[in-house]
PDB file of C-alpha atoms in Angstrom:
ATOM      1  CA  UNK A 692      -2.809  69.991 161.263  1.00  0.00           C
ATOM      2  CA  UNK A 693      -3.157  66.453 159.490  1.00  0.00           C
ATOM      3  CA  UNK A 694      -0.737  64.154 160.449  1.00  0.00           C
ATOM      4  CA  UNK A 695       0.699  63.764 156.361  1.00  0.00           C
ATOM      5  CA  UNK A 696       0.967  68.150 156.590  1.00  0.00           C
ATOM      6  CA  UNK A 697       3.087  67.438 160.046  1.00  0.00           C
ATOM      7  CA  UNK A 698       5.144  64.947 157.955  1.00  0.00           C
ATOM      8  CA  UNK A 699       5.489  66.855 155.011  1.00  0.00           C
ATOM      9  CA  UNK A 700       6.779  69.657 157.090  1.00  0.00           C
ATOM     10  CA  UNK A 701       9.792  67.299 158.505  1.00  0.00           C
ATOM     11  CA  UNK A 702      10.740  66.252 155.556  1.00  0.00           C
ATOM     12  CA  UNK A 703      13.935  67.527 153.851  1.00  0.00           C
ATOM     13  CA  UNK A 704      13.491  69.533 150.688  1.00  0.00           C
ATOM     14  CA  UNK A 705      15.423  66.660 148.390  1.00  0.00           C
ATOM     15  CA  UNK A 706      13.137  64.025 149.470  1.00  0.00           C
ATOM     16  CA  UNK A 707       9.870  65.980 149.346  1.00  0.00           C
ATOM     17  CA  UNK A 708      10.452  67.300 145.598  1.00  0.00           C
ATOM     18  CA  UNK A 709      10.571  63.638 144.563  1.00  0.00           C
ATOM     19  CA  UNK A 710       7.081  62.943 146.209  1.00  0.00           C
ATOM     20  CA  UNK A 711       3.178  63.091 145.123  1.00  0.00           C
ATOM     21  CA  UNK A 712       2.132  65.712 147.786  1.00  0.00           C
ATOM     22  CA  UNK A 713      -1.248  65.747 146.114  1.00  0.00           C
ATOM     23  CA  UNK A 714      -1.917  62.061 146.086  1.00  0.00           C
ATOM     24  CA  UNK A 715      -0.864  61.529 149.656  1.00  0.00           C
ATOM     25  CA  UNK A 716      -3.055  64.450 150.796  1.00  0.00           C
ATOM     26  CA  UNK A 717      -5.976  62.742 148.330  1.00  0.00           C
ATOM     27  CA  UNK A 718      -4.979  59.184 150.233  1.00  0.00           C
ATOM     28  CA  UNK A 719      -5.614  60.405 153.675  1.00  0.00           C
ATOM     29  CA  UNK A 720      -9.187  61.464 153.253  1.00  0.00           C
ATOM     30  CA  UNK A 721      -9.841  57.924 151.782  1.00  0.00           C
ATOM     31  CA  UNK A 722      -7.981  56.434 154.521  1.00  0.00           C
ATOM     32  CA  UNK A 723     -10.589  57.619 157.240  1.00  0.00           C
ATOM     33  CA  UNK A 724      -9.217  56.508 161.014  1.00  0.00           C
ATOM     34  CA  UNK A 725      -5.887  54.590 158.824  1.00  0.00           C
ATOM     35  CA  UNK A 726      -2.860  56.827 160.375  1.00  0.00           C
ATOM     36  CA  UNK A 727      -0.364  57.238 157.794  1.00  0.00           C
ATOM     37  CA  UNK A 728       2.673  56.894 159.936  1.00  0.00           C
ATOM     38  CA  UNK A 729       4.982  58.056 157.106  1.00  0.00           C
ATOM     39  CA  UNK A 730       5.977  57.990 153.139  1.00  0.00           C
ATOM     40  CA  UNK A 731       8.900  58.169 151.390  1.00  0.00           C
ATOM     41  CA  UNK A 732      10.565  57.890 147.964  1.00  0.00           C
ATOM     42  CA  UNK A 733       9.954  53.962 146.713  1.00  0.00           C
ATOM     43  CA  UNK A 734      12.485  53.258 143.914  1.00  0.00           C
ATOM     44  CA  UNK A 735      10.794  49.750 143.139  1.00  0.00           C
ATOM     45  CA  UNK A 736       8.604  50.110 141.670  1.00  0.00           C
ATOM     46  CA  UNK A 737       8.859  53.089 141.454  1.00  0.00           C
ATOM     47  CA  UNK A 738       6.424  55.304 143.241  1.00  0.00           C
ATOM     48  CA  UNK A 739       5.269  57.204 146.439  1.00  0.00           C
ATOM     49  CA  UNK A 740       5.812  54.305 149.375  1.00  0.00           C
ATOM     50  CA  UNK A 741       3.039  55.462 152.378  1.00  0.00           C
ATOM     51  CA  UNK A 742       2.969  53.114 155.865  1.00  0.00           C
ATOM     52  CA  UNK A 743       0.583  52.748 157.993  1.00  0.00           C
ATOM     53  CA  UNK A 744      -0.292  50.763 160.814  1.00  0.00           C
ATOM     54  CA  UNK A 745      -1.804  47.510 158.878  1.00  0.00           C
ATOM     55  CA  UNK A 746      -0.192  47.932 154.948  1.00  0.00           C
ATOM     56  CA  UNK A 747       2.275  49.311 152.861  1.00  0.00           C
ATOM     57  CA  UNK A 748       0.848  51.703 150.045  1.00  0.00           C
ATOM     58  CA  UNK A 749       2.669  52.579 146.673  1.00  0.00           C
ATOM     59  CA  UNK A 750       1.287  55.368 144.497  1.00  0.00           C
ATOM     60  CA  UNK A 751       3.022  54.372 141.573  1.00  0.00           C
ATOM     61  CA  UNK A 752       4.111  56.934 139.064  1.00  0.00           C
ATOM     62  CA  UNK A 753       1.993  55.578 136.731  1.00  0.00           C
ATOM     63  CA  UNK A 754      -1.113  56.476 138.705  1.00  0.00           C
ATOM     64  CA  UNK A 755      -2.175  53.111 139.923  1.00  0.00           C
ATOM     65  CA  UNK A 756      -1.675  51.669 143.387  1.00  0.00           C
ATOM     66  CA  UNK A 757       0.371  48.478 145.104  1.00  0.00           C
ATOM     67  CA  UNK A 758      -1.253  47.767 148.455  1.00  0.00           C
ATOM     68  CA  UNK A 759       0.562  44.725 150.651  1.00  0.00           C
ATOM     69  CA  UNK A 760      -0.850  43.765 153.883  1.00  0.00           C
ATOM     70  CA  UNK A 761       1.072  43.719 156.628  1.00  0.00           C
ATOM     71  CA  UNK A 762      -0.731  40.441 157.267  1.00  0.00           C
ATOM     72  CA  UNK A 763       0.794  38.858 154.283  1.00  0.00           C
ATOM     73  CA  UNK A 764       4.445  39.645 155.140  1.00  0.00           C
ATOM     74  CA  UNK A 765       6.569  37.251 156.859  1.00  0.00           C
ATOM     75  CA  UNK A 766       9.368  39.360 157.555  1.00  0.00           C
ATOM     76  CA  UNK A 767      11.309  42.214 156.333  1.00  0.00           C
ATOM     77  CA  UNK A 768      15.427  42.683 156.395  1.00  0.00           C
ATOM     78  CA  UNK A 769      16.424  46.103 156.176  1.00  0.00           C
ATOM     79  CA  UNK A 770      19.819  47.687 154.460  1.00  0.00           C
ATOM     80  CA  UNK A 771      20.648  50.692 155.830  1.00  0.00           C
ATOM     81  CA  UNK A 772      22.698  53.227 153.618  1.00  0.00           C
ATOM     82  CA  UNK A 773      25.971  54.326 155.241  1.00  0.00           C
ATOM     83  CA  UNK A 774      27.161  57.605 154.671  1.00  0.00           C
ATOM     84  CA  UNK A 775      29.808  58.129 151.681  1.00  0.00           C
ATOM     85  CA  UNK A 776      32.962  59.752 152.019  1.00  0.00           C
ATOM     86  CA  UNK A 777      32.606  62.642 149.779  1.00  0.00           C
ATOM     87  CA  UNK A 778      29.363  63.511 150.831  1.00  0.00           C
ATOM     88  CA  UNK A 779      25.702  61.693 150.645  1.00  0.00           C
ATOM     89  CA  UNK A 780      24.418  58.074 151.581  1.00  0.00           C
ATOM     90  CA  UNK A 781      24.684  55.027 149.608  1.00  0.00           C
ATOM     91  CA  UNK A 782      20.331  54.057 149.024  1.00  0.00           C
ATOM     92  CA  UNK A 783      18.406  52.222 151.722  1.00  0.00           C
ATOM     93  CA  UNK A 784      16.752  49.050 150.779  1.00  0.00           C
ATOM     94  CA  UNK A 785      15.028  46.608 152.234  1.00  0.00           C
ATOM     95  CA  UNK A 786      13.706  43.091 150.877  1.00  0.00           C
ATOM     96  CA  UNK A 787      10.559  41.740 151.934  1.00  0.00           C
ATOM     97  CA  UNK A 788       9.673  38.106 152.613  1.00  0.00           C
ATOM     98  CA  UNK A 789       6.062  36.900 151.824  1.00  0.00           C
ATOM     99  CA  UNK A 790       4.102  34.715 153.782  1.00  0.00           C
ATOM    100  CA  UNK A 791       3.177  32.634 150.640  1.00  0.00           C
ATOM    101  CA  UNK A 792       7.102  32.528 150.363  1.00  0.00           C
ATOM    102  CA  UNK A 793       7.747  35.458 147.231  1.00  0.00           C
ATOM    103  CA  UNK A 794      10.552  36.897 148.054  1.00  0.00           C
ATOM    104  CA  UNK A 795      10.829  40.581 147.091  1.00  0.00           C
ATOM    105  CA  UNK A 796      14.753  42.136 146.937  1.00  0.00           C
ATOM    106  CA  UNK A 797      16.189  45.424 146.677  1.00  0.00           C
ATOM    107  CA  UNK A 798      13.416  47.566 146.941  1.00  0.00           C
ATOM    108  CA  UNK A 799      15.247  50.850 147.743  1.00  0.00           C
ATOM    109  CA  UNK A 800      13.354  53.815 149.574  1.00  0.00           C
ATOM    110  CA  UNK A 801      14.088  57.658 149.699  1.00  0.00           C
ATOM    111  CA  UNK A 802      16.362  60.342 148.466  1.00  0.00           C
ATOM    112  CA  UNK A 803      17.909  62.109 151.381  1.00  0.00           C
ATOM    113  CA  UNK A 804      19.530  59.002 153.452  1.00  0.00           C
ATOM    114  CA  UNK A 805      18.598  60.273 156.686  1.00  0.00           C
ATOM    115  CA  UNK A 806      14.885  60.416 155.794  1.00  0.00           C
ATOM    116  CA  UNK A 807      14.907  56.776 154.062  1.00  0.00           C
ATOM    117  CA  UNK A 808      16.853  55.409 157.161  1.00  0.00           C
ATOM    118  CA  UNK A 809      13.758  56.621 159.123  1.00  0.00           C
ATOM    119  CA  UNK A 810      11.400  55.604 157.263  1.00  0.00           C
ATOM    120  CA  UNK A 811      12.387  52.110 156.428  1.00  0.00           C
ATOM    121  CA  UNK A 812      12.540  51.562 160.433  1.00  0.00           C
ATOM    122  CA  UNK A 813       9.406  52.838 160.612  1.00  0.00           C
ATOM    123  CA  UNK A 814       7.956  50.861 158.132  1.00  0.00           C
ATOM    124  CA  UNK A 815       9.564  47.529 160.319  1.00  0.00           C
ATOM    125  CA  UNK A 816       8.593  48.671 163.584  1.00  0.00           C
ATOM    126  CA  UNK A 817       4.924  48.740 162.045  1.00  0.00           C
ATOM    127  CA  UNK A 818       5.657  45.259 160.610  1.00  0.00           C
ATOM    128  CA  UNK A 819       6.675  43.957 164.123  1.00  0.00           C
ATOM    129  CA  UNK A 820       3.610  45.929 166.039  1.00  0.00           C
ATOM    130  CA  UNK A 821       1.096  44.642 163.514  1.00  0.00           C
ATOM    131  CA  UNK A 822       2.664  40.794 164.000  1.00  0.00           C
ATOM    132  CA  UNK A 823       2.667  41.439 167.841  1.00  0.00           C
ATOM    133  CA  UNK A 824      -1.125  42.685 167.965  1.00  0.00           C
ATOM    134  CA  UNK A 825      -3.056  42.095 164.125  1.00  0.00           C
ATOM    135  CA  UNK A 826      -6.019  43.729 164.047  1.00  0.00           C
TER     136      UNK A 826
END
């Protein structure tokens, strides 16, 4: 089983109807050896957002493709959304600092809060194990 099938299975049903199944399958046989440690909902822009260990990679609705290098980030700070009282989360976001020093805000990930919780810690933890060890 490919790792993006094992993901795919994990995911809850909201979050995976709002996702490019075909592209990400398409994206890990271009990848070669890249993992893809996860993907999620990106709501700016707006877009598939897939992580793995050295970039972020947006399939953007539109068919084209943002890639950032992990190398070129600074930091990230990461909003987690809090669960609402009558049901649901409030949106995850997360803004990104660049090492050329663009700042990028509100970029808000998934569609079932649990799942964009996870994956925007992912995405961080990847951040702070690339810094730690660049390849």
């Amino acid at each position: 089983m490919s790792n993006v099938a094992h993901i795919l299975g994990e995911m809850p049903p909201k979050e995976r109807s709002t996702i490019m199944e075909d592209r990400i399958i398409q994206l890990e046989g271009e990848l070669g050896d890249e993992e893809i440690l996860t993907f999620t909902r990106c709501h700016f822009p707006f877009g598939t957002l897939v992580v793995t260990p050295d970039r972020i990679i947006i399939l953007l609705q539109d068919g084209g493709v943002d890639v950032t290098q992990f190398a070129d980030i600074a930091s990230f700070s990461l909003i987690e959304g809090r669960k609402k009282l009558f049901g649901g989360y409030s949106e995850t976001v997360f803004n990104t600092q660049m090492r050329n020093g663009t700042r990028y805000t509100g970029q808000g990930v998934g569609t079932d809060g649990q799942w964009g919780i996870r994956a925007a810690r992912t995405m961080v933890a990847a951040h702070e194990t690339y810094s730690l060890h660049p390849r």
